[in-house]
């Protein structure tokens, strides 16, 4: 095996080595099944154990109440951008979006295909470096949609706001399981798995059961109906079996580590290490308003392109990969999900400190 | 490792052991990337090599002309049931379906959400045990849709029919790469990967480029637009990275084995072994018209429930799994995709012969 590096990718992202080793060990033959999980019929008992086990573990670690359904879906968060309006509203209905970045904007664009997508608050004026303080619901909205953690800009909703009786929908892709989210505060949460839950190709939806009873326009494809997914235990057609298996392993690992709250504490410490240094640095800058900072994605910049390049080269030499910021904003971004241990963050921090010393 | 069994599952299905071993070897760290493919950013160079490599290999082994685009998508064939009408026709347009089984019917049902889905030929009268001889195109059809290989019933189009200038769309999920398909005969081919191409969670679409230029209704979600997928190299959002990697391994294996035509010859031999025995058996029966038989899914029945149960028990003892027929038809089904070696079919055949001898 070639040496594993420190992978700060925003997603797909680093997984705990012990989880990967367990998967490698049973790669050719899963338990008594006689085959690899990759080869396993989704109608086989062994797979039922895998998918229902994953669902039950997720319910425990997120303390998901019984009046919420857990769905495993394909197409990532981007497919959810369309499914939410198609399932929660009729064509032409009004719904509210908060614009806190690129994916929030994309969610709104998909909503606009279906109805009257109103943006009531935005942080675009300051390059999405904060979460708006005043968020209102457009009159008659069938739901209000937020992007809980903004991966590109390193912001996060660290508290919620008053939305009355309007259902609250949140894309928590890049913070789910890395930060405590109280499910009861939401009517629908969705998340791409490829951050804290393992592999890409899987999206998890946590939806209040009463929303499954809404009438859905006949034009909506069968694969985009929450009720169909719920009625068929997420297996209306062949599900992404291996991704569900991998996510299940991640859920069990979270439980073994003491749960989401325990991991959140570790993640806070990891993030604080970086933010503390950056805030006291003469060289590195983080533009995000302190109370809106993400503990999952820490963004930072250097004064010019030459220094940025020099730092990225330095990282490469230290075995630090995927630390470059999103192409739309530049700079650096350290994604420090559950799979990134404290020692990894420490190595990054040491590299930053040394770089500052050498470039004062 | 517990012993691997003989897996005749209709999908997900058995993969070549050498492919699985290669994947297991590089599971913790892919080449020089410093991470598992599961953890790899889809924007990383290593992943670009994987996805473009897979695409290029598929183009070679299927001899896909340059005026066709190859897309990697999520949501399985069932999502394609909706995407085809949404991208090839306007709402209310007419299109034609041939009803050759459960999935053909589901494809038609999804088409009916979008327009006037006309069935011009069906084999429902004889429990889908044949492919209709006379297939016509409904006037004004934007496309005609067929299900190339019917997994549940064990039938297959072994020749095509005259469809004039109407674009021909085929779901070749359960035969692609296991049987020679001349791409030039079609305007659009789609296939779920979990038969001959490896893992679930991935669908491959081969679409004539001129179809990408059709105007698409604004209501169609961004994730359901072929043009968006094509313009973004199948990476508009995070693709199912591990499934694409696994499919790429399968494509390379097909090439190494001498290509699709070489594997088709082997598959024909495998199928003939079973059909020959069944046709001369006093106990086992296959109901499919000979010229319409599938070389991928061989279905067979026994005279009564007691014998069926006894045979399934016998199979279990021999390490033969997932041989039970689809719950909608009963009996047995042996799916003998590329990943099932001739020796595996031989073992099944011996089990059938012995069973017949003991139950005459």
Tab-separated table of N, CA, C and O in Angstrom, chain B residues 81-147:
chain	number	residue	atom	x	y	z
B	81	UNK	N	-36.750	5.908	-17.362
B	81	UNK	CA	-38.138	5.811	-17.837
B	81	UNK	C	-38.757	7.206	-17.942
B	81	UNK	O	-39.569	7.475	-18.830
B	82	UNK	N	-38.403	8.088	-16.994
B	82	UNK	CA	-38.939	9.458	-17.002
B	82	UNK	C	-38.109	10.390	-17.874
B	82	UNK	O	-38.641	11.270	-18.538
B	83	UNK	N	-36.793	10.217	-17.830
B	83	UNK	CA	-35.931	11.140	-18.566
B	83	UNK	C	-36.132	11.058	-20.073
B	83	UNK	O	-36.072	12.066	-20.768
B	84	UNK	N	-36.363	9.861	-20.563
B	84	UNK	CA	-36.518	9.704	-22.014
B	84	UNK	C	-37.649	10.577	-22.540
B	84	UNK	O	-37.417	11.441	-23.399
B	85	UNK	N	-38.887	10.433	-22.052
B	85	UNK	CA	-39.940	11.316	-22.570
B	85	UNK	C	-39.677	12.796	-22.266
B	85	UNK	O	-39.948	13.651	-23.112
B	86	UNK	N	-39.163	13.101	-21.081
B	86	UNK	CA	-38.955	14.502	-20.702
B	86	UNK	C	-37.923	15.201	-21.591
B	86	UNK	O	-37.947	16.422	-21.717
B	87	UNK	N	-36.997	14.434	-22.156
B	87	UNK	CA	-35.948	15.038	-22.984
B	87	UNK	C	-36.198	14.903	-24.477
B	87	UNK	O	-35.685	15.682	-25.262
B	88	UNK	N	-36.995	13.898	-24.859
B	88	UNK	CA	-37.168	13.641	-26.298
B	88	UNK	C	-38.515	14.134	-26.825
B	88	UNK	O	-38.762	14.082	-28.024
B	89	UNK	N	-39.384	14.582	-25.894
B	89	UNK	CA	-40.722	14.973	-26.337
B	89	UNK	C	-41.235	16.139	-25.507
B	89	UNK	O	-40.757	16.384	-24.403
B	90	UNK	N	-42.188	16.827	-26.045
B	90	UNK	CA	-42.865	17.879	-25.286
B	90	UNK	C	-44.051	17.253	-24.540
B	90	UNK	O	-44.528	16.188	-24.916
B	91	UNK	N	-44.519	17.943	-23.510
B	91	UNK	CA	-45.686	17.445	-22.773
B	91	UNK	C	-46.859	17.261	-23.727
B	91	UNK	O	-47.150	18.144	-24.521
B	92	UNK	N	-47.498	16.129	-23.662
B	92	UNK	CA	-48.664	15.857	-24.497
B	92	UNK	C	-48.332	15.188	-25.818
B	92	UNK	O	-49.229	14.727	-26.521
B	93	UNK	N	-47.056	15.140	-26.183
B	93	UNK	CA	-46.653	14.454	-27.414
B	93	UNK	C	-46.986	12.958	-27.342
B	93	UNK	O	-47.200	12.401	-26.266
B	94	UNK	N	-46.948	12.334	-28.504
B	94	UNK	CA	-47.185	10.886	-28.583
B	94	UNK	C	-45.858	10.140	-28.677
B	94	UNK	O	-44.912	10.616	-29.306
B	95	UNK	N	-45.778	8.994	-28.029
B	95	UNK	CA	-44.637	8.092	-28.204
B	95	UNK	C	-45.112	6.654	-28.049
B	95	UNK	O	-46.175	6.396	-27.475
B	96	UNK	N	-44.306	5.710	-28.572
B	96	UNK	CA	-44.726	4.317	-28.662
B	96	UNK	C	-43.933	3.423	-27.710
B	96	UNK	O	-42.719	3.584	-27.569
B	97	UNK	N	-44.638	2.489	-27.078
B	97	UNK	CA	-43.985	1.487	-26.222
B	97	UNK	C	-44.371	0.090	-26.689
B	97	UNK	O	-45.488	-0.131	-27.155
B	98	UNK	N	-43.437	-0.831	-26.532
B	98	UNK	CA	-43.742	-2.241	-26.749
B	98	UNK	C	-43.758	-2.904	-25.376
B	98	UNK	O	-42.797	-2.788	-24.612
B	99	UNK	N	-44.855	-3.568	-25.058
B	99	UNK	CA	-45.011	-4.132	-23.719
B	99	UNK	C	-44.561	-5.591	-23.672
B	99	UNK	O	-45.294	-6.495	-24.056
B	100	UNK	N	-43.350	-5.788	-23.193
B	100	UNK	CA	-42.798	-7.149	-23.128
B	100	UNK	C	-42.530	-7.594	-21.694
B	100	UNK	O	-41.770	-8.532	-21.475
B	101	UNK	N	-43.121	-6.899	-20.722
B	101	UNK	CA	-42.911	-7.344	-19.343
B	101	UNK	C	-43.052	-6.228	-18.336
B	101	UNK	O	-43.467	-5.114	-18.668
B	102	UNK	N	-42.685	-6.542	-17.110
B	102	UNK	CA	-42.914	-5.630	-15.999
B	102	UNK	C	-42.198	-4.287	-16.173
B	102	UNK	O	-42.782	-3.226	-15.957
B	103	UNK	N	-40.939	-4.341	-16.564
B	103	UNK	CA	-40.200	-3.083	-16.679
B	103	UNK	C	-40.614	-2.297	-17.923
B	103	UNK	O	-40.636	-1.070	-17.903
B	104	UNK	N	-40.985	-3.011	-18.980
B	104	UNK	CA	-41.531	-2.338	-20.159
B	104	UNK	C	-42.804	-1.584	-19.774
B	104	UNK	O	-43.020	-0.437	-20.181
B	105	UNK	N	-43.614	-2.225	-18.946
B	105	UNK	CA	-44.851	-1.596	-18.480
B	105	UNK	C	-44.573	-0.384	-17.604
B	105	UNK	O	-45.247	0.652	-17.715
B	106	UNK	N	-43.562	-0.502	-16.747
B	106	UNK	CA	-43.213	0.625	-15.883
B	106	UNK	C	-42.685	1.801	-16.710
B	106	UNK	O	-42.964	2.956	-16.400
B	107	UNK	N	-41.920	1.495	-17.728
B	107	UNK	CA	-41.413	2.552	-18.619
B	107	UNK	C	-42.582	3.293	-19.253
B	107	UNK	O	-42.622	4.527	-19.298
B	108	UNK	N	-43.567	2.541	-19.701
B	108	UNK	CA	-44.756	3.121	-20.329
B	108	UNK	C	-45.540	3.969	-19.321
B	108	UNK	O	-46.004	5.072	-19.636
B	109	UNK	N	-45.678	3.480	-18.099
B	109	UNK	CA	-46.402	4.234	-17.071
B	109	UNK	C	-45.746	5.595	-16.830
B	109	UNK	O	-46.434	6.601	-16.633
B	110	UNK	N	-44.426	5.620	-16.816
B	110	UNK	CA	-43.733	6.899	-16.613
B	110	UNK	C	-43.907	7.808	-17.824
B	110	UNK	O	-44.079	9.023	-17.684
B	111	UNK	N	-43.879	7.217	-19.014
B	111	UNK	CA	-44.133	8.002	-20.219
B	111	UNK	C	-45.510	8.640	-20.189
B	111	UNK	O	-45.695	9.792	-20.611
B	112	UNK	N	-46.495	7.887	-19.661
B	112	UNK	CA	-47.876	8.376	-19.617
B	112	UNK	C	-48.031	9.592	-18.704
B	112	UNK	O	-49.013	10.327	-18.808
B	113	UNK	N	-47.069	9.824	-17.795
B	113	UNK	CA	-47.111	11.038	-16.972
B	113	UNK	C	-46.817	12.272	-17.815
B	113	UNK	O	-47.160	13.396	-17.451
B	114	UNK	N	-46.130	12.063	-18.926
B	114	UNK	CA	-45.611	13.186	-19.708
B	114	UNK	C	-46.392	13.417	-21.003
B	114	UNK	O	-46.495	14.544	-21.480
B	115	UNK	N	-46.930	12.331	-21.568
B	115	UNK	CA	-47.613	12.497	-22.857
B	115	UNK	C	-48.511	11.326	-23.171
B	115	UNK	O	-48.971	10.611	-22.281
B	116	UNK	N	-48.715	11.127	-24.455
B	116	UNK	CA	-49.621	10.100	-24.945
B	116	UNK	C	-48.814	8.829	-25.241
B	116	UNK	O	-48.285	8.661	-26.329
B	117	UNK	N	-48.723	7.970	-24.240
B	117	UNK	CA	-47.906	6.768	-24.358
B	117	UNK	C	-48.730	5.641	-24.953
B	117	UNK	O	-49.599	5.081	-24.292
B	118	UNK	N	-48.457	5.294	-26.204
B	118	UNK	CA	-49.258	4.306	-26.923
B	118	UNK	C	-48.521	2.963	-26.968
B	118	UNK	O	-47.346	2.906	-27.318
B	119	UNK	N	-49.219	1.895	-26.604
B	119	UNK	CA	-48.647	0.553	-26.727
B	119	UNK	C	-49.159	-0.046	-28.030
B	119	UNK	O	-50.359	-0.235	-28.197
B	120	UNK	N	-48.243	-0.340	-28.953
B	120	UNK	CA	-48.672	-0.870	-30.258
B	120	UNK	C	-48.512	-2.380	-30.345
B	120	UNK	O	-49.014	-2.998	-31.274
B	121	UNK	N	-47.762	-2.944	-29.399
B	121	UNK	CA	-47.569	-4.405	-29.424
B	121	UNK	C	-47.308	-4.890	-28.008
B	121	UNK	O	-46.691	-4.191	-27.207
B	122	UNK	N	-47.794	-6.085	-27.710
B	122	UNK	CA	-47.658	-6.612	-26.358
B	122	UNK	C	-47.609	-8.137	-26.401
B	122	UNK	O	-48.183	-8.763	-27.298
B	123	UNK	N	-46.926	-8.722	-25.455
B	123	UNK	CA	-46.933	-10.187	-25.345
B	123	UNK	C	-47.553	-10.614	-24.018
B	123	UNK	O	-47.293	-11.699	-23.513
B	124	UNK	N	-48.401	-9.743	-23.502
B	124	UNK	CA	-49.043	-10.023	-22.214
B	124	UNK	C	-49.980	-11.226	-22.305
B	124	UNK	O	-50.172	-11.943	-21.325
B	125	UNK	N	-50.542	-11.444	-23.505
B	125	UNK	CA	-51.496	-12.551	-23.674
B	125	UNK	C	-50.888	-13.903	-23.310
B	125	UNK	O	-51.585	-14.822	-22.906
B	126	UNK	N	-49.581	-14.043	-23.467
B	126	UNK	CA	-48.922	-15.320	-23.135
B	126	UNK	C	-47.846	-15.107	-22.072
B	126	UNK	O	-46.721	-15.597	-22.189
B	127	UNK	N	-48.233	-14.343	-21.023
B	127	UNK	CA	-47.336	-14.081	-19.888
B	127	UNK	C	-45.934	-13.667	-20.339
B	127	UNK	O	-44.927	-14.098	-19.785
B	128	UNK	N	-45.895	-12.828	-21.366
B	128	UNK	CA	-44.625	-12.237	-21.826
B	128	UNK	C	-43.571	-13.281	-22.201
B	128	UNK	O	-42.380	-13.078	-21.982
B	129	UNK	N	-44.035	-14.386	-22.772
B	129	UNK	CA	-43.109	-15.472	-23.098
B	129	UNK	C	-42.532	-15.346	-24.512
B	129	UNK	O	-41.900	-16.267	-25.012
B	130	UNK	N	-42.787	-14.217	-25.155
B	130	UNK	CA	-42.224	-14.016	-26.501
B	130	UNK	C	-42.084	-12.518	-26.775
B	130	UNK	O	-42.585	-11.681	-26.012
B	131	UNK	N	-41.401	-12.191	-27.847
B	131	UNK	CA	-41.294	-10.809	-28.320
B	131	UNK	C	-42.254	-10.666	-29.500
B	131	UNK	O	-42.206	-11.495	-30.430
B	132	UNK	N	-43.141	-9.669	-29.486
B	132	UNK	CA	-44.130	-9.553	-30.568
B	132	UNK	C	-43.466	-9.516	-31.954
B	132	UNK	O	-42.410	-8.912	-32.123
B	133	UNK	N	-44.120	-10.187	-32.911
B	133	UNK	CA	-43.563	-10.239	-34.265
B	133	UNK	C	-43.854	-8.965	-35.037
B	133	UNK	O	-43.046	-8.533	-35.860
B	134	UNK	N	-45.014	-8.389	-34.787
B	134	UNK	CA	-45.380	-7.188	-35.549
B	134	UNK	C	-45.363	-5.975	-34.642
B	134	UNK	O	-46.199	-5.826	-33.755
B	135	UNK	N	-44.390	-5.133	-34.868
B	135	UNK	CA	-44.260	-3.932	-34.051
B	135	UNK	C	-44.395	-2.718	-34.958
B	135	UNK	O	-43.653	-2.581	-35.933
B	136	UNK	N	-45.353	-1.876	-34.639
B	136	UNK	CA	-45.542	-0.676	-35.456
B	136	UNK	C	-45.327	0.565	-34.596
B	136	UNK	O	-45.327	0.497	-33.365
B	137	UNK	N	-45.149	1.698	-35.277
B	137	UNK	CA	-44.949	2.970	-34.588
B	137	UNK	C	-46.254	3.758	-34.644
B	137	UNK	O	-46.830	3.921	-35.717
B	138	UNK	N	-46.731	4.229	-33.482
B	138	UNK	CA	-47.945	5.052	-33.472
B	138	UNK	C	-47.666	6.355	-34.231
B	138	UNK	O	-46.584	6.935	-34.083
B	139	UNK	N	-48.633	6.807	-35.058
B	139	UNK	CA	-48.411	8.004	-35.874
B	139	UNK	C	-47.980	9.204	-35.023
B	139	UNK	O	-48.538	9.446	-33.958
B	140	UNK	N	-46.965	9.911	-35.506
B	140	UNK	CA	-46.506	11.118	-34.822
B	140	UNK	C	-45.623	10.873	-33.617
B	140	UNK	O	-45.299	11.801	-32.871
B	141	UNK	N	-45.210	9.635	-33.394
B	141	UNK	CA	-44.412	9.302	-32.207
B	141	UNK	C	-43.060	10.010	-32.214
B	141	UNK	O	-42.373	10.054	-33.229
B	142	UNK	N	-42.686	10.521	-31.058
B	142	UNK	CA	-41.378	11.172	-30.914
B	142	UNK	C	-40.273	10.142	-30.722
B	142	UNK	O	-39.098	10.448	-30.894
B	143	UNK	N	-40.660	8.953	-30.275
B	143	UNK	CA	-39.701	7.845	-30.174
B	143	UNK	C	-40.481	6.555	-29.996
B	143	UNK	O	-41.678	6.575	-29.685
B	144	UNK	N	-39.794	5.432	-30.196
B	144	UNK	CA	-40.376	4.142	-29.841
B	144	UNK	C	-39.434	3.479	-28.837
B	144	UNK	O	-38.212	3.501	-29.000
B	145	UNK	N	-40.013	2.949	-27.775
B	145	UNK	CA	-39.226	2.412	-26.655
B	145	UNK	C	-39.390	0.906	-26.541
B	145	UNK	O	-40.516	0.399	-26.523
B	146	UNK	N	-38.257	0.213	-26.461
B	146	UNK	CA	-38.304	-1.234	-26.215
B	146	UNK	C	-37.439	-1.600	-24.997
B	146	UNK	O	-36.530	-0.855	-24.632
B	147	UNK	N	-37.770	-2.722	-24.401
B	147	UNK	CA	-36.955	-3.274	-23.316
B	147	UNK	C	-36.203	-4.447	-23.925
B	147	UNK	O	-36.778	-5.507	-24.183
